[in-house]
Amino acid sequence: MRINICGIKIDSIDMAQAIAIVDQLVIEKQKSFLVTPNVDHIVSMQSDNEFWAIANKAVLVLPDGMPIIWAARWLGTPFKEKISGSDLFPKICKLAAEKNYKVYFLGGRDGAAAKSAHILKIKYPGLQVVGTYCPSLGFEKDDIENQKIINMIKKTKPDILFVGLGAPKQEKWIYKYKNQYQVPLSIGIGVSFEFISGIVKRAPKWMQDVGLEWFWRLMMEPVRLWKRYLIDDPIFFWLIFKQKMGWLKVD
């Protein structure tokens, strides 16, 4: 079942079901992609029609963040579980190690993907990380660089591509090039490489559970994130109120 949150149709499944679907998507080799929208993404999609359209074309759309869980509950359509990209990433790597699937890490800050690969290969013996690459800022506008990345991915033939470029850049890049690099499943994972590598410290579990992960992120990187969390994202609650009142077109 999919639940409509501000015009974004999000799947209501639990983590075990999500992993089972990922497994099946890899087997089917259909060049699929999944997204994990959070509050910031949903707010951005209200004015970014391309991002909105891409999200609604994803084979799997998972709720990332407690505010989305609370909003759905208030709307009378509760989700089964919060499934953030950062929680999903290591669990899929565990699946890949068990099923002998090959994975590729694209994006992140300098060194984050490579360090994440090292850490995850120790945690999940047998994990095949067939490549890591951190492109330079603005690479998405460079046709030569994009073709270089596509060629690197195609050469290694991964089953799953993890892209950590931040939204909506990662989703737009995946959608634009997925038919060229031909990977069965692509997933945008935001800052997950930085979390795994320790470059950015993730909020304690209790803060994640009570919906304060945003506050932790703000404290960790105030200069970069203050506008997102203090100016842009509060719009989400107004959007949810409008949806509840029937004032927001969500179809």
Short mmCIF file of C-alpha atoms in Angstrom, two decimals:
data_model
loop_
_atom_site.label_atom_id
_atom_site.label_comp_id
_atom_site.label_asym_id
_atom_site.label_seq_id
_atom_site.Cartn_x
_atom_site.Cartn_y
_atom_site.Cartn_z
CA MET A 1 0.00 0.00 0.00
CA ARG A 2 1.17 3.52 -0.80
CA ILE A 3 0.31 6.50 1.39
CA ASN A 4 0.08 9.97 -0.10
CA ILE A 5 2.11 12.57 1.79
CA CYS A 6 1.88 16.02 0.18
CA GLY A 7 1.55 14.46 -3.27
CA ILE A 8 4.32 11.88 -2.81
CA LYS A 9 3.15 8.27 -2.80
CA ILE A 10 5.20 6.43 -0.17
CA ASP A 11 5.21 2.68 0.48
CA SER A 12 4.01 1.38 3.84
CA ILE A 13 6.19 -1.67 4.46
CA ASP A 14 8.62 -2.78 7.14
CA MET A 15 12.39 -3.20 6.84
CA ALA A 16 12.21 -6.95 6.29
CA GLN A 17 9.78 -6.47 3.41
CA ALA A 18 11.99 -3.73 1.95
CA ILE A 19 15.03 -6.01 1.97
CA ALA A 20 13.03 -8.82 0.36
CA ILE A 21 11.88 -6.44 -2.40
CA VAL A 22 15.45 -5.23 -2.95
CA ASP A 23 16.55 -8.84 -3.33
CA GLN A 24 13.84 -9.48 -5.91
CA LEU A 25 14.67 -6.30 -7.84
CA VAL A 26 18.29 -7.35 -8.16
CA ILE A 27 17.20 -10.76 -9.45
CA GLU A 28 14.84 -9.17 -12.00
CA LYS A 29 17.55 -6.83 -13.40
CA GLN A 30 15.09 -4.18 -14.54
CA LYS A 31 17.31 -1.07 -13.95
CA SER A 32 15.06 -0.01 -11.07
CA PHE A 33 15.67 2.71 -8.51
CA LEU A 34 14.31 3.47 -5.06
CA VAL A 35 14.10 6.69 -3.08
CA THR A 36 13.78 7.50 0.63
CA PRO A 37 12.19 10.95 0.87
CA ASN A 38 12.51 12.92 4.09
CA VAL A 39 10.87 16.18 5.15
CA ASP A 40 13.39 18.29 3.25
CA HIS A 41 12.81 16.29 0.06
CA ILE A 42 9.03 16.57 0.31
CA VAL A 43 9.24 20.34 0.77
CA SER A 44 11.61 20.62 -2.21
CA MET A 45 9.29 18.56 -4.38
CA GLN A 46 6.52 21.12 -3.98
CA SER A 47 8.46 23.48 -6.26
CA ASP A 48 10.71 21.02 -8.12
CA ASN A 49 8.44 19.20 -10.54
CA GLU A 50 11.29 17.08 -11.91
CA PHE A 51 12.21 15.79 -8.46
CA TRP A 52 8.53 15.10 -7.69
CA ALA A 53 8.04 13.18 -10.94
CA ILE A 54 11.17 11.08 -10.42
CA ALA A 55 10.14 10.15 -6.87
CA ASN A 56 6.73 9.03 -8.05
CA LYS A 57 8.32 6.85 -10.75
CA ALA A 58 10.54 4.98 -8.29
CA VAL A 59 9.84 1.29 -7.85
CA LEU A 60 10.03 1.74 -4.08
CA VAL A 61 9.51 4.92 -2.03
CA LEU A 62 10.31 4.65 1.68
CA PRO A 63 9.57 7.08 4.55
CA ASP A 64 12.76 8.62 5.96
CA GLY A 65 12.24 10.47 9.24
CA MET A 66 9.91 10.46 12.22
CA PRO A 67 8.06 13.66 11.19
CA ILE A 68 6.75 11.79 8.14
CA ILE A 69 5.67 8.90 10.36
CA TRP A 70 3.86 11.29 12.72
CA ALA A 71 2.25 13.18 9.84
CA ALA A 72 0.87 9.99 8.29
CA ARG A 73 -0.51 8.89 11.65
CA TRP A 74 -2.23 12.27 12.11
CA LEU A 75 -3.70 11.97 8.61
CA GLY A 76 -5.16 8.60 9.60
CA THR A 77 -2.93 6.56 7.28
CA PRO A 78 -0.05 5.27 9.45
CA PHE A 79 3.10 3.71 8.05
CA LYS A 80 4.33 0.33 9.21
CA GLU A 81 7.85 1.60 9.90
CA LYS A 82 10.34 4.40 9.31
CA ILE A 83 12.95 3.24 6.79
CA SER A 84 15.71 5.78 6.31
CA GLY A 85 18.33 5.49 3.61
CA SER A 86 21.07 5.44 6.24
CA ASP A 87 19.47 2.44 7.99
CA LEU A 88 18.73 0.67 4.71
CA PHE A 89 22.25 1.05 3.30
CA PRO A 90 24.12 -1.31 5.67
CA LYS A 91 21.28 -3.83 5.68
CA ILE A 92 21.41 -4.05 1.89
CA CYS A 93 25.19 -4.48 2.12
CA LYS A 94 24.57 -7.38 4.50
CA LEU A 95 22.15 -8.87 1.95
CA ALA A 96 24.73 -8.36 -0.81
CA ALA A 97 27.38 -10.19 1.21
CA GLU A 98 25.01 -13.10 1.82
CA LYS A 99 23.80 -13.31 -1.79
CA ASN A 100 27.15 -12.58 -3.46
CA TYR A 101 25.82 -9.38 -5.05
CA LYS A 102 28.34 -6.78 -6.22
CA VAL A 103 27.96 -3.16 -5.07
CA TYR A 104 29.43 0.16 -6.20
CA PHE A 105 29.74 3.32 -4.07
CA LEU A 106 29.46 6.66 -5.91
CA GLY A 107 29.66 10.06 -4.23
CA GLY A 108 30.21 11.29 -0.71
CA ARG A 109 32.92 13.60 0.54
CA ASP A 110 36.50 12.87 -0.38
CA GLY A 111 37.47 9.45 1.00
CA ALA A 112 34.07 8.67 2.52
CA ALA A 113 33.03 5.99 0.04
CA ALA A 114 36.39 4.21 0.14
CA LYS A 115 36.48 4.22 3.94
CA SER A 116 32.87 3.02 4.09
CA ALA A 117 33.78 0.15 1.76
CA HIS A 118 36.66 -0.84 4.04
CA ILE A 119 34.49 -0.77 7.17
CA LEU A 120 31.56 -2.63 5.61
CA LYS A 121 33.77 -5.35 4.12
CA ILE A 122 35.09 -6.05 7.61
CA LYS A 123 31.58 -6.03 9.10
CA TYR A 124 30.11 -8.18 6.33
CA PRO A 125 32.77 -10.69 5.19
CA GLY A 126 32.40 -11.51 1.52
CA LEU A 127 30.93 -8.12 0.56
CA GLN A 128 32.09 -7.27 -2.94
CA VAL A 129 32.54 -3.51 -3.30
CA VAL A 130 33.66 -3.46 -6.92
CA GLY A 131 34.31 0.28 -7.08
CA THR A 132 34.20 3.60 -5.26
CA TYR A 133 34.40 7.07 -6.77
CA CYS A 134 34.02 10.58 -5.44
CA PRO A 135 33.34 12.99 -8.32
CA SER A 136 34.30 16.65 -8.11
CA LEU A 137 31.79 19.40 -7.33
CA GLY A 138 29.66 20.25 -10.36
CA PHE A 139 30.52 17.03 -12.20
CA GLU A 140 26.88 16.53 -13.21
CA LYS A 141 27.28 19.37 -15.75
CA ASP A 142 30.39 17.79 -17.31
CA ASP A 143 29.49 15.33 -20.08
CA ILE A 144 33.01 13.90 -20.23
CA GLU A 145 33.08 13.25 -16.48
CA ASN A 146 29.62 11.69 -16.54
CA GLN A 147 30.60 9.37 -19.37
CA LYS A 148 33.76 8.42 -17.46
CA ILE A 149 31.63 7.48 -14.42
CA ILE A 150 29.17 5.51 -16.54
CA ASN A 151 32.04 3.58 -18.11
CA MET A 152 33.58 2.80 -14.71
CA ILE A 153 30.28 1.47 -13.42
CA LYS A 154 29.58 -0.58 -16.55
CA LYS A 155 33.07 -2.10 -16.44
CA THR A 156 32.60 -3.41 -12.90
CA LYS A 157 29.02 -4.67 -13.51
CA PRO A 158 27.59 -4.11 -10.01
CA ASP A 159 24.20 -5.44 -8.99
CA ILE A 160 23.49 -2.43 -6.76
CA LEU A 161 24.68 1.17 -7.10
CA PHE A 162 24.64 3.39 -4.02
CA VAL A 163 24.76 7.10 -4.83
CA GLY A 164 25.57 9.60 -2.09
CA LEU A 165 25.32 13.01 -3.75
CA GLY A 166 22.54 14.57 -1.71
CA ALA A 167 19.01 15.20 -2.94
CA PRO A 168 17.81 15.98 -5.50
CA LYS A 169 21.14 15.68 -7.34
CA GLN A 170 21.47 11.94 -6.67
CA GLU A 171 17.92 11.11 -7.75
CA LYS A 172 18.17 13.22 -10.91
CA TRP A 173 21.55 11.70 -11.81
CA ILE A 174 20.28 8.17 -11.30
CA TYR A 175 17.15 8.76 -13.37
CA LYS A 176 19.07 10.43 -16.20
CA TYR A 177 21.78 7.78 -16.56
CA LYS A 178 20.36 4.50 -15.22
CA ASN A 179 19.67 3.13 -18.70
CA GLN A 180 23.26 3.87 -19.71
CA TYR A 181 25.14 2.36 -16.77
CA GLN A 182 22.69 -0.59 -16.65
CA VAL A 183 22.70 -1.59 -12.98
CA PRO A 184 19.73 -3.65 -11.72
CA LEU A 185 19.08 -1.38 -8.72
CA SER A 186 20.19 2.17 -7.86
CA ILE A 187 19.66 3.86 -4.51
CA GLY A 188 20.27 7.45 -3.40
CA ILE A 189 21.61 7.40 0.16
CA GLY A 190 22.52 11.02 0.92
CA VAL A 191 25.09 11.37 3.70
CA SER A 192 25.30 7.63 4.49
CA PHE A 193 28.91 7.22 3.33
CA GLU A 194 29.88 9.94 5.80
CA PHE A 195 27.96 8.23 8.61
CA ILE A 196 29.55 4.83 8.02
CA SER A 197 33.04 6.27 7.60
CA GLY A 198 32.72 8.45 10.70
CA ILE A 199 33.36 11.68 8.82
CA VAL A 200 29.95 12.85 10.08
CA LYS A 201 28.71 11.47 13.39
CA ARG A 202 25.11 10.26 13.27
CA ALA A 203 22.63 11.13 16.01
CA PRO A 204 22.25 8.65 18.88
CA LYS A 205 19.48 6.09 18.38
CA TRP A 206 17.24 7.70 21.01
CA MET A 207 17.36 11.03 19.14
CA GLN A 208 16.47 9.27 15.90
CA ASP A 209 13.53 7.56 17.59
CA VAL A 210 12.06 10.75 19.07
CA GLY A 211 12.46 12.76 15.87
CA LEU A 212 15.44 14.87 16.91
CA GLU A 213 17.95 13.66 14.35
CA TRP A 214 17.49 16.97 12.51
CA PHE A 215 18.57 18.86 15.65
CA TRP A 216 21.69 16.71 15.97
CA ARG A 217 22.57 17.31 12.30
CA LEU A 218 22.05 21.06 12.82
CA MET A 219 24.42 21.04 15.79
CA MET A 220 27.03 19.07 13.82
CA GLU A 221 26.94 21.31 10.73
CA PRO A 222 25.17 24.58 11.62
CA VAL A 223 26.63 26.72 8.83
CA ARG A 224 25.64 24.28 6.11
CA LEU A 225 22.27 23.17 7.47
CA TRP A 226 20.69 26.07 9.38
CA LYS A 227 18.56 27.26 6.46
CA ARG A 228 17.30 23.76 5.67
CA TYR A 229 16.15 22.96 9.18
CA LEU A 230 15.10 26.39 10.48
CA ILE A 231 13.65 28.07 7.38
CA ASP A 232 12.74 25.51 4.70
CA ASP A 233 11.62 22.36 6.50
CA PRO A 234 9.01 23.85 8.88
CA ILE A 235 6.90 24.40 5.74
CA PHE A 236 6.22 20.64 5.86
CA PHE A 237 3.92 21.01 8.87
CA TRP A 238 1.85 23.65 7.09
CA LEU A 239 1.60 21.36 4.06
CA ILE A 240 0.38 18.49 6.24
CA PHE A 241 -2.20 20.75 7.88
CA LYS A 242 -3.43 21.80 4.43
CA GLN A 243 -3.64 18.14 3.38
CA LYS A 244 -5.62 17.30 6.50
CA MET A 245 -8.03 20.15 5.79
CA GLY A 246 -8.36 19.15 2.14
CA TRP A 247 -6.75 22.36 0.93
CA LEU A 248 -3.72 20.70 -0.66
CA LYS A 249 -4.06 18.92 -4.00
CA VAL A 250 -2.26 15.59 -3.55
CA ASP A 251 -3.35 13.53 -6.57
#
